[in-house]
CSV table of C-alpha atoms in Angstrom, one decimal:
chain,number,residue,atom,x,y,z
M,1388,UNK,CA,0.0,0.0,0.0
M,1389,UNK,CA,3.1,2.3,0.3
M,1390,UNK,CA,2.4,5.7,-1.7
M,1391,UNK,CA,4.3,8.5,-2.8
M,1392,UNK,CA,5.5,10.7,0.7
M,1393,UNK,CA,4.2,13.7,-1.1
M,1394,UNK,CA,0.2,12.5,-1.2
M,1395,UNK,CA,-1.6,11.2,0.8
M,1396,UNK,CA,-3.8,7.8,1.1
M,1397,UNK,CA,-6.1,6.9,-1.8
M,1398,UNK,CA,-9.2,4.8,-0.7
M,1399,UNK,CA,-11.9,2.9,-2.3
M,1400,UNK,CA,-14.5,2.9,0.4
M,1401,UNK,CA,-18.2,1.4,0.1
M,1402,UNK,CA,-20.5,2.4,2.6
M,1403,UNK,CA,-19.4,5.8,3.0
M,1404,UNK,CA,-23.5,6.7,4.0
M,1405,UNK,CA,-23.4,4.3,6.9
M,1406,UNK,CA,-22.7,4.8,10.7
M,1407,UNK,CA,-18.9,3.4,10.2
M,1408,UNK,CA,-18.1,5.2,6.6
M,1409,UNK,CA,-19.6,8.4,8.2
M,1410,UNK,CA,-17.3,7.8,11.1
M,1411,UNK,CA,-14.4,7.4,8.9
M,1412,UNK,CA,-15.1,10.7,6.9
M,1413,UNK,CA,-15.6,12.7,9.9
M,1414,UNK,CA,-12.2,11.5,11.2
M,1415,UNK,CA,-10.7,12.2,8.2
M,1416,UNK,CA,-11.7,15.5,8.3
M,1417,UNK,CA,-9.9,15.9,11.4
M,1418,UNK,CA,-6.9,15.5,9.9
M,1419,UNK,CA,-6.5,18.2,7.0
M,1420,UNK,CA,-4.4,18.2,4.4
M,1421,UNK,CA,-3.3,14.7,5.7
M,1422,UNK,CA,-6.7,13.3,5.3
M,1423,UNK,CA,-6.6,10.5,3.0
M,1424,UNK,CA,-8.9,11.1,-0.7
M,1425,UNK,CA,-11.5,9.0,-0.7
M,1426,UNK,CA,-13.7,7.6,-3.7
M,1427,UNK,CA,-16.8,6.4,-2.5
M,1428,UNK,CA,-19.0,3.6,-3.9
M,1429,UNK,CA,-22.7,4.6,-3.7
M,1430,UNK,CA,-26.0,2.6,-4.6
M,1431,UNK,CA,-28.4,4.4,-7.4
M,1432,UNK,CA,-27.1,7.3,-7.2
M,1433,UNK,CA,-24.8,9.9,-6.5
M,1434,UNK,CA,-24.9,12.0,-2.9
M,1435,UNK,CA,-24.5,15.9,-2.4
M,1436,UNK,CA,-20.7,17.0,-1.3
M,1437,UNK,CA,-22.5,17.7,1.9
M,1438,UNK,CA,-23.5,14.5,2.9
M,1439,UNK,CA,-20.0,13.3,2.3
M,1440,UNK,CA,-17.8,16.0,2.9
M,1441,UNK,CA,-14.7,17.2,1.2
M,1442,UNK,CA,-12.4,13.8,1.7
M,1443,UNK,CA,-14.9,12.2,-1.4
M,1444,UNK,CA,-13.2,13.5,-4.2
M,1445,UNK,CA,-14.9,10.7,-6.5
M,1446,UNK,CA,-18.2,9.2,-6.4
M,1447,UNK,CA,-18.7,5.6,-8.1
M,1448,UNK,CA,-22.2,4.1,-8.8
M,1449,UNK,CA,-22.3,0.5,-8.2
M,1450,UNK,CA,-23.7,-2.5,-5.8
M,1451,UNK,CA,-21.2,-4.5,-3.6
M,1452,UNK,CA,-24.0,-7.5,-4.0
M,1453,UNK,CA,-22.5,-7.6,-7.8
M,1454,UNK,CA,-19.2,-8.4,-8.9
M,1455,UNK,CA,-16.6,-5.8,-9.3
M,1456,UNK,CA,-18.4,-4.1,-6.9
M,1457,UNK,CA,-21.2,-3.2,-10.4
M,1458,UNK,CA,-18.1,-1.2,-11.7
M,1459,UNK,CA,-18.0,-1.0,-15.5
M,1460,UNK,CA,-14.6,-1.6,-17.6
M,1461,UNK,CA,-14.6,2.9,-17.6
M,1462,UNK,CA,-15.3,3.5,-14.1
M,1463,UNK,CA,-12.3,0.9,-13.0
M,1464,UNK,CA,-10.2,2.5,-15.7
M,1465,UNK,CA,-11.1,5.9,-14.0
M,1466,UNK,CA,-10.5,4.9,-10.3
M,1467,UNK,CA,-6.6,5.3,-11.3
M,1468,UNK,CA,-4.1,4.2,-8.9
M,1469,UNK,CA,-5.8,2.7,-5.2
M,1470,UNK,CA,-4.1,2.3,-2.0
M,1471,UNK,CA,-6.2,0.3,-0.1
M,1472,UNK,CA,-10.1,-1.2,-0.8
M,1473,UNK,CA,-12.5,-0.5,2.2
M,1474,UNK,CA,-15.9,-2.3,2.7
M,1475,UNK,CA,-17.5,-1.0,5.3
M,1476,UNK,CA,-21.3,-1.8,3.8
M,1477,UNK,CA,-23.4,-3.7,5.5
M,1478,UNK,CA,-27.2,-4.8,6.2
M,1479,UNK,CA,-27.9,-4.4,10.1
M,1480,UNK,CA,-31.2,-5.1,10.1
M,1481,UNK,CA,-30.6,-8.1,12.4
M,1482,UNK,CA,-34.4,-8.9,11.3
M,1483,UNK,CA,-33.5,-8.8,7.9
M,1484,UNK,CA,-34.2,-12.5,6.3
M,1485,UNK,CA,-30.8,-14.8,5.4
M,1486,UNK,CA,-30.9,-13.8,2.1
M,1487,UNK,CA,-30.8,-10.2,2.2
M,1488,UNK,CA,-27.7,-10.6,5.0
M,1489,UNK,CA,-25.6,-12.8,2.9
M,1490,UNK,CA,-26.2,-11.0,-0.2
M,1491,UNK,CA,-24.6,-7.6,1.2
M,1492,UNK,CA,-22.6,-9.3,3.9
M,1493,UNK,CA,-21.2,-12.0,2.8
M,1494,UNK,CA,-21.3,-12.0,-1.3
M,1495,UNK,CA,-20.0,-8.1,-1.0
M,1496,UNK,CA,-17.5,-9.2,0.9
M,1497,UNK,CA,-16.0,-12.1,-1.4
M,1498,UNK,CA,-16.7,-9.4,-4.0
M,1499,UNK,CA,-14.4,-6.8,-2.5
M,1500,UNK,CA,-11.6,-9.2,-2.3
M,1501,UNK,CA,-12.2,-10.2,-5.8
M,1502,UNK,CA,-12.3,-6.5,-6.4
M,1503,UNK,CA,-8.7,-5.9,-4.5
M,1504,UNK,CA,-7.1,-8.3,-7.3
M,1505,UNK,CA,-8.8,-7.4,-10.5
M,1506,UNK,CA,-7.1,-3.8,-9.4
M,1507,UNK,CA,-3.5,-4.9,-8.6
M,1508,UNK,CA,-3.7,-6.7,-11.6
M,1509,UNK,CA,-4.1,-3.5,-13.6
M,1510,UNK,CA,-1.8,-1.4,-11.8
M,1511,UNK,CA,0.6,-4.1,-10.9
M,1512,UNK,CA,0.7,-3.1,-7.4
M,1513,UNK,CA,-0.7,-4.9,-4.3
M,1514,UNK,CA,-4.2,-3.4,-3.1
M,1515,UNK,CA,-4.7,-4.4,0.5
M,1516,UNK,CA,-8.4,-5.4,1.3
M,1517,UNK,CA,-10.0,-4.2,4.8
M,1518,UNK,CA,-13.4,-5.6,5.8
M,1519,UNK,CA,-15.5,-3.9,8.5
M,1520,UNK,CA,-17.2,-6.9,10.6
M,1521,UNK,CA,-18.6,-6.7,14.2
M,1522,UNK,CA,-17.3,-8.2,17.6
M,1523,UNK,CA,-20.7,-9.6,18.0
M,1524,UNK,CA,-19.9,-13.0,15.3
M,1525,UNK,CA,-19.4,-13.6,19.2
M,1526,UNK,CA,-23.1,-14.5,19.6
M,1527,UNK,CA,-23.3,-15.1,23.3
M,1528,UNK,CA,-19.7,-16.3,23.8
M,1529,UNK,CA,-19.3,-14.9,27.3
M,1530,UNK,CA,-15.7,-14.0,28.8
M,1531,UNK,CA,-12.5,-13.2,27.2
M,1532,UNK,CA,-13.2,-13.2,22.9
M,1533,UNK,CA,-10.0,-13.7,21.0
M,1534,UNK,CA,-9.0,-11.6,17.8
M,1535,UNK,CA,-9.3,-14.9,15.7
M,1536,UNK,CA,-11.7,-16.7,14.0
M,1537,UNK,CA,-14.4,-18.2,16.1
M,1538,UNK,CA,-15.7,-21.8,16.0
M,1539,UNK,CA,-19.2,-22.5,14.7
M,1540,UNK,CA,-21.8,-22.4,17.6
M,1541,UNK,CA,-25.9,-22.6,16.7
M,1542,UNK,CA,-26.4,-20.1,18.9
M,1543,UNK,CA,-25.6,-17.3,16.4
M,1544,UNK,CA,-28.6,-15.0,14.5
M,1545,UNK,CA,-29.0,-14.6,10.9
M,1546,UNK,CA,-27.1,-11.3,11.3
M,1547,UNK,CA,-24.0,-13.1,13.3
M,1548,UNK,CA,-23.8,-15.8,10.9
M,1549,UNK,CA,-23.5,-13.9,8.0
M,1550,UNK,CA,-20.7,-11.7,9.3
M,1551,UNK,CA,-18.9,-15.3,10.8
M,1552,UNK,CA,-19.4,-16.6,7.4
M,1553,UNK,CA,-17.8,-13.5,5.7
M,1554,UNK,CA,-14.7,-13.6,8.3
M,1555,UNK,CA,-14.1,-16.9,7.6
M,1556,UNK,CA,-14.1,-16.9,4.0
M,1557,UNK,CA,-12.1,-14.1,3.6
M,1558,UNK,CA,-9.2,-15.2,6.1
M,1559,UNK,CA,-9.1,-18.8,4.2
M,1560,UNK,CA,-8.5,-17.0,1.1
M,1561,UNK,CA,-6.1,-14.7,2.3
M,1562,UNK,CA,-3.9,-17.9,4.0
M,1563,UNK,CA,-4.0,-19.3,0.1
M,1564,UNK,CA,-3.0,-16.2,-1.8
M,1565,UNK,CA,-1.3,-14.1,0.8
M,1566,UNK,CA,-3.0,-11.1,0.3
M,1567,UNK,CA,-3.1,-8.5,3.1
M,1568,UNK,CA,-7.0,-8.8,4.2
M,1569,UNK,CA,-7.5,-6.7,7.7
M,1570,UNK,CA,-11.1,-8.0,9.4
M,1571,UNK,CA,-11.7,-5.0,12.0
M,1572,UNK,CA,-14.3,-6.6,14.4
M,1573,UNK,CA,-16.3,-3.1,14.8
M,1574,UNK,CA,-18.2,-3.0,18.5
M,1575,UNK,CA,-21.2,-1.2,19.0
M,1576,UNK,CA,-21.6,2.3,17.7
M,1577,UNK,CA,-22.9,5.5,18.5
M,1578,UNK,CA,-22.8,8.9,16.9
M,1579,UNK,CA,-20.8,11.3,16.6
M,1580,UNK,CA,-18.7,12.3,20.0
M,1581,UNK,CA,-18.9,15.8,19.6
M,1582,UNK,CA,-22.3,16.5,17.5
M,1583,UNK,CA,-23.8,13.5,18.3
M,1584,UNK,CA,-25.2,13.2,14.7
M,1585,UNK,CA,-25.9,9.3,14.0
M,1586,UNK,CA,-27.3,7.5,11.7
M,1587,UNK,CA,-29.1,5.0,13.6
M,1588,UNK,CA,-30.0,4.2,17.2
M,1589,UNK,CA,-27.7,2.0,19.2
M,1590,UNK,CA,-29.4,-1.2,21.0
M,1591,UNK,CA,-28.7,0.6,23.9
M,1592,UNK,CA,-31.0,3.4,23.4
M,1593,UNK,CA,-33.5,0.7,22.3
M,1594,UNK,CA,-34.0,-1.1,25.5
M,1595,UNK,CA,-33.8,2.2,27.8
M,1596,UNK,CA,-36.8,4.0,26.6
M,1597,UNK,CA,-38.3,7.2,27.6
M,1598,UNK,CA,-40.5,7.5,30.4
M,1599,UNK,CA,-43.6,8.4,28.1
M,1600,UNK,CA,-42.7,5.6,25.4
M,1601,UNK,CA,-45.3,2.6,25.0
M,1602,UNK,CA,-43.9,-0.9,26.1
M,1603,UNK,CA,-41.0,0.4,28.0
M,1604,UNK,CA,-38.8,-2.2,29.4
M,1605,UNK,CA,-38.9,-2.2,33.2
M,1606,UNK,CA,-36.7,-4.7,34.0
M,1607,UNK,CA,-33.3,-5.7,31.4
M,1608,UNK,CA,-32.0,-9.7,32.2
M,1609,UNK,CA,-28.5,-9.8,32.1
M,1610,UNK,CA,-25.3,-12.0,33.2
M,1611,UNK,CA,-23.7,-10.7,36.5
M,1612,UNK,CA,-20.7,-8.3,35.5
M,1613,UNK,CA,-22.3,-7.4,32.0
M,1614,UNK,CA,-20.3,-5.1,29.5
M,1615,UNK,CA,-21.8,-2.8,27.3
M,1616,UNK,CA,-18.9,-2.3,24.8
M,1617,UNK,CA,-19.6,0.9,22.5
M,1618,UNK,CA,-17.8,3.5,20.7
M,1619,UNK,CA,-18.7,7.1,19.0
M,1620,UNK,CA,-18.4,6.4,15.4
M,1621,UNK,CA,-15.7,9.5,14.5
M,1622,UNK,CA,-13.7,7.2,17.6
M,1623,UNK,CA,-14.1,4.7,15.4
M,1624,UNK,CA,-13.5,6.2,12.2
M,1625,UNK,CA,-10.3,7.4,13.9
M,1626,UNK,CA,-9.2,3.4,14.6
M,1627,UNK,CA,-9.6,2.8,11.1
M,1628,UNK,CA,-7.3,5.5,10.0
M,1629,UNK,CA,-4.8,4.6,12.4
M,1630,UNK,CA,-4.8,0.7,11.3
M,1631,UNK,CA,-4.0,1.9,7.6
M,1632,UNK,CA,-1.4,4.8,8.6
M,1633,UNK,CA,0.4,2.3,10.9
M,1634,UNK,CA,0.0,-0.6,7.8
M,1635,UNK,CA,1.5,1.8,5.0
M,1636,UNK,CA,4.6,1.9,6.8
M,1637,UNK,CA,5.5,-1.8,5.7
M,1638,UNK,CA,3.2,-2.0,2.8
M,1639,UNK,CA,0.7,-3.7,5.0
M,1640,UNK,CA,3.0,-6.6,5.4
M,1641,UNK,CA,1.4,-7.3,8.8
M,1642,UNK,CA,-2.0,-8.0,6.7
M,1643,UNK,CA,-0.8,-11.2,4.7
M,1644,UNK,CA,-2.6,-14.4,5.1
M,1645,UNK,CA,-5.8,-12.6,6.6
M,1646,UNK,CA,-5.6,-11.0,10.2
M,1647,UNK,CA,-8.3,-9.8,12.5
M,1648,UNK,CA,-8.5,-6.9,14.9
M,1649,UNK,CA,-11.2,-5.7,17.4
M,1650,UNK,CA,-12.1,-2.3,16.8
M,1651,UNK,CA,-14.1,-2.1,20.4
M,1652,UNK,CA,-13.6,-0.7,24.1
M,1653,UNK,CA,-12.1,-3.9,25.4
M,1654,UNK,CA,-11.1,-4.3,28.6
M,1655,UNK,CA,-11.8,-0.3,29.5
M,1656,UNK,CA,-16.2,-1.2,28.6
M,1657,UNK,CA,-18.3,0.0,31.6
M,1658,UNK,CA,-20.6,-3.0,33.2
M,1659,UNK,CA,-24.4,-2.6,32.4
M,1660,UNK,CA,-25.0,-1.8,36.1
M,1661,UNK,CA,-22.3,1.3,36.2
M,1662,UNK,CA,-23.8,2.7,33.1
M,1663,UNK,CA,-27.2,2.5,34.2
M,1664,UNK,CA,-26.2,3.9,37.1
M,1665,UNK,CA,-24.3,6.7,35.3
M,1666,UNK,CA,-27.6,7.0,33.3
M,1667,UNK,CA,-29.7,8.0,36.0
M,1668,UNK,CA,-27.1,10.1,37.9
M,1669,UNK,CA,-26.6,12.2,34.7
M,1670,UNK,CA,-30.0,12.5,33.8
M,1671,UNK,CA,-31.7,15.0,35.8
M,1672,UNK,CA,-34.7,15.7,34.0
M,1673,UNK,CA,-35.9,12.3,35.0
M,1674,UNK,CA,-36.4,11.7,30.9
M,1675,UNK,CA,-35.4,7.6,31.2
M,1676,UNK,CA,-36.8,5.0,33.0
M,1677,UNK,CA,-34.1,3.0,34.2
M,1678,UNK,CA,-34.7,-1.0,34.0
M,1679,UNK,CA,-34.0,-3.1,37.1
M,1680,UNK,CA,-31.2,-5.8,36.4
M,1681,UNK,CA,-32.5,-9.4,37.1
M,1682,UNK,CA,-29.9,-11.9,36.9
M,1683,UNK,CA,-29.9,-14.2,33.7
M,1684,UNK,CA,-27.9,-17.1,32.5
M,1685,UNK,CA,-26.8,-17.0,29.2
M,1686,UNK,CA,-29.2,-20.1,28.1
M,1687,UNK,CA,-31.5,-17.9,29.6
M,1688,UNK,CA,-30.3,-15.3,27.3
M,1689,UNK,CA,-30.6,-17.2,23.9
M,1690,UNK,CA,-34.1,-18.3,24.6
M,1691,UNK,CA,-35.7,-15.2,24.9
M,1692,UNK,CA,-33.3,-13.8,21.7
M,1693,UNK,CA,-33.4,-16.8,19.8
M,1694,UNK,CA,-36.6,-18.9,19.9
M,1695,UNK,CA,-38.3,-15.6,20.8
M,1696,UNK,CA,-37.9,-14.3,17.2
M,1697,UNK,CA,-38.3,-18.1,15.7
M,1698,UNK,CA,-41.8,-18.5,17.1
M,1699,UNK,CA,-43.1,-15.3,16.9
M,1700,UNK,CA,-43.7,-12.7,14.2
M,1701,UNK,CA,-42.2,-9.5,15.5
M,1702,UNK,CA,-42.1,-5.5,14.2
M,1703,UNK,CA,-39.4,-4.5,12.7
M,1704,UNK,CA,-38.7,-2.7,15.6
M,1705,UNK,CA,-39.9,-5.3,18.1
M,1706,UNK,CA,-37.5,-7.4,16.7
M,1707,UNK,CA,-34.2,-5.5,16.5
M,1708,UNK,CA,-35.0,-4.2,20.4
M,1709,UNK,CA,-35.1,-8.5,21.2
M,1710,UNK,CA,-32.1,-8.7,19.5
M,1711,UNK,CA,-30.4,-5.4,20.8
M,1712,UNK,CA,-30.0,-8.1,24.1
M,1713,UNK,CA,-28.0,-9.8,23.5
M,1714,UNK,CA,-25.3,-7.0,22.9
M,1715,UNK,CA,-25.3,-5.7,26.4
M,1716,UNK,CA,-26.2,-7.8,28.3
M,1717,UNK,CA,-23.3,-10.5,28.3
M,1718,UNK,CA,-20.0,-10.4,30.4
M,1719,UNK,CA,-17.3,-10.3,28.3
M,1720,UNK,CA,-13.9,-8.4,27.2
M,1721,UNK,CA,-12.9,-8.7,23.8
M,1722,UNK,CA,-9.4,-8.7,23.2
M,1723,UNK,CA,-7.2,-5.6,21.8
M,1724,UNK,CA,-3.7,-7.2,21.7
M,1725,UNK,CA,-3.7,-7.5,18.0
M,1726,UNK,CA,-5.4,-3.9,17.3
M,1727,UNK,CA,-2.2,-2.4,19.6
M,1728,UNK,CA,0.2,-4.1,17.7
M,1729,UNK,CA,-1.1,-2.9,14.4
M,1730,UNK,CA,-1.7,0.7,15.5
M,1731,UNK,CA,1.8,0.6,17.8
M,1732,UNK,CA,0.1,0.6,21.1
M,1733,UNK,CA,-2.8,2.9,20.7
M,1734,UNK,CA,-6.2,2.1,21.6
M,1735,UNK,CA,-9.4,4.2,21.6
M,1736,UNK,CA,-10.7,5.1,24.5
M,1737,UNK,CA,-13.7,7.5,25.3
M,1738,UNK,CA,-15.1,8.5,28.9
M,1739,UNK,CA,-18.3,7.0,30.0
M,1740,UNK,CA,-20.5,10.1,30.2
M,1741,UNK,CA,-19.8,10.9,26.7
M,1742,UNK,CA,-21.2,7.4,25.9
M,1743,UNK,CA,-24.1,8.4,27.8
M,1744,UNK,CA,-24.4,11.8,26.6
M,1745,UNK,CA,-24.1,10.8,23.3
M,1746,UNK,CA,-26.5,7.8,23.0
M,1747,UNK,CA,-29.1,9.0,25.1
M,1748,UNK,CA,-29.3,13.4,24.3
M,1749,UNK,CA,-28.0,14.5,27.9
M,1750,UNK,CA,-27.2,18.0,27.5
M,1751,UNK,CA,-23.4,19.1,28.7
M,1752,UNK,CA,-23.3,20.1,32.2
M,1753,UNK,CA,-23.8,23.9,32.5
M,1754,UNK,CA,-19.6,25.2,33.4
M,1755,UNK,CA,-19.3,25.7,37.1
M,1756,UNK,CA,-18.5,29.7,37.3
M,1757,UNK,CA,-17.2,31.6,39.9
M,1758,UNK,CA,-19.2,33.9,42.5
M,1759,UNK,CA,-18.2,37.5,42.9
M,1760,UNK,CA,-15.5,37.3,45.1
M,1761,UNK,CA,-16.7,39.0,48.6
M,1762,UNK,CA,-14.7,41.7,50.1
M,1763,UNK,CA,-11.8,40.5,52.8
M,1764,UNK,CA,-12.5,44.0,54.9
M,1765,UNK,CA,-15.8,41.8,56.5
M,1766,UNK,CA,-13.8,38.6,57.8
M,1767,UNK,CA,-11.3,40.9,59.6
């Protein structure tokens, strides 16, 4: 991936609209005339500079479902020289049927890699391949989750399995050709830490509802010593950047044969209980009803998630809130080692009340200023 000192990075990115590509442009932003120029894949149709910001500098029509990405011979011959091939698309509706996951998550994938060789082909130089997947291929694997690829377990959702499929499919092929393929394991993600713009409401927000909102949620089951492991998406965006900076200074040579990193709050994830109680400390208008905790095993925890939404015909909504569960409500840590050593030793890191603040609205605390100071003459 090494470029030219005198430019800086040239990415292919699809899914520049979602929550993770608009976390990656508003990072990039952040960084000037060091930002890297992106080119953005976009379905149907092209987007206004303002939705995508001044890092786009191209905008390609196509599908990640198709191969080549739905790129014409022209509009390859026009993408010029890449640096690295992003796909950070991705169907999250975990309600969304097996097909319609597979099709995005796991053919785009496969298509991406495909993608990464057809280009180095042309240009005859090497176009690393980095795939945006989610810590939660986890399912309900409680305790310490390594950054490699996970065993088969049935307790997995459509959404889970297609991202487990993806993962493993891309790492097998990248042990046979020895292509650098990065799989950043994504946690859970909020908006932006400063704005708080987002593009979609985390599961957290789903299961803490409002006080006036119909079917709130008065109690949450969860294992003792549950993390809720989430990051704004710019934090996130930031990671990304790093992993690719740190990579282009060996050509990505820490890539080959397929590696995986966790892009997640690790070890430094507040329990469920502190947040909730964070939650209602910090919210002084009384806007949330916080849920009551009640114990839950994690068999417990795949009943209600999984046979819940086998046997019964949710919402859209109903549904993703059932599912949204399962992702705070288990005690675990997922590993950073590997994300360290690929970003030499940094790791993101973002106080709790900002997580709070951000998923939930909370106004900034009012500055503390100080009183007129009183004469001395009275105290003597």
């Amino acid at each position: 991936m090494k470029g030219p000192e005198d430019r800086p990075l040239r990415l292919l990115v699809a899914g520049a609209t979602g929550q993770v590509g608009q976390g990656l442009l508003e990072a990039a932003a952040a960084h000037g005339g060091q930002a890297p120029r992106v080119t953005a894949l976009v379905r149907r149709r092209r987007r206004t500079g303002q939705l995508l910001g001044e890092q786009v500098v191209q905008q390609v029509v196509g599908d990640v479902t198709r191969p080549r990405w739905g790129m014409t011979e022209a509009q390859l011959d026009e993408l010029g020289e890449i640096d690295c091939v992003l796909d950070l698309a991705g169907t999250t509706d975990w309600t969304a049927s097996h097909a319609a996951l597979d099709r995005t998550n796991v053919l785009g994938a496969a298509h991406g890699l495909d993608l990464c060789l057809e280009l180095g082909e042309r240009t005859g130089r090497t176009v690393p391949y980095l795939y945006a997947s989610s810590v939660f291929v986890a399912g309900l694997a409680d305790g310490a989750v390594p950054e490699d690829l996970l065993p088969p377990h049935t307790d997995r959702t459509p959404y889970e399995l297609s991202k487990w499929t993806a993962e493993r499919a891309l790492v097998t092929r990248a042990r046979q050709t020895a292509h650098p393929v990065l799989v950043a394991r994504v946690g859970g993600v909020i908006g932006n830490s400063v704005t708080a713009r987002t593009t979609r409401r985390s599961s957290l927000y789903q299961l803490v509802s409002p006080r006036e909102a119909e079917h709130a949620l008065p109690v949450l089951p969860a294992q003792r010593g549950a993390r809720v492991d989430t990051l704004p998406r710019d934090l996130i965006g930031e990671s990304l950047l790093r992993l690719l900076r740190y990579g282009d200074r060996n050509a990505c040579a820490d890539w080959r044969g397929g590696v995986i990193a966790q892009v997640a709050a690790g070890e430094r994830a507040p329990t469920l209980a502190a947040l909730l109680a964070q939650l209602d400390a910090m919210d002084g208008s009384a806007r949330y009803r916080i849920p009551r905790l009640v114990p839950a095993s994690r068999g417990m925890l795949e009943t209600l998630t999984r046979a819940g939404s086998r046997y019964v015909r949710w919402s859209r909504k109903a549904g993703n809130r059932l599912h949204g569960l399962r992702y705070v409500t288990v005690n675990r840590v997922f590993e950073r080692s590997r994300f360290a050593a690929l970003t030499g030793g940094w790791l993101p890191s973002v106080p709790l009340e900002t997580v709070l603040r951000v998923t939930f609205g909370l106004a900034e605390p009012a500055p503390v200023t100080a009183g007129e100071e009183l004469p001395l003459g009275r105290f003597q």
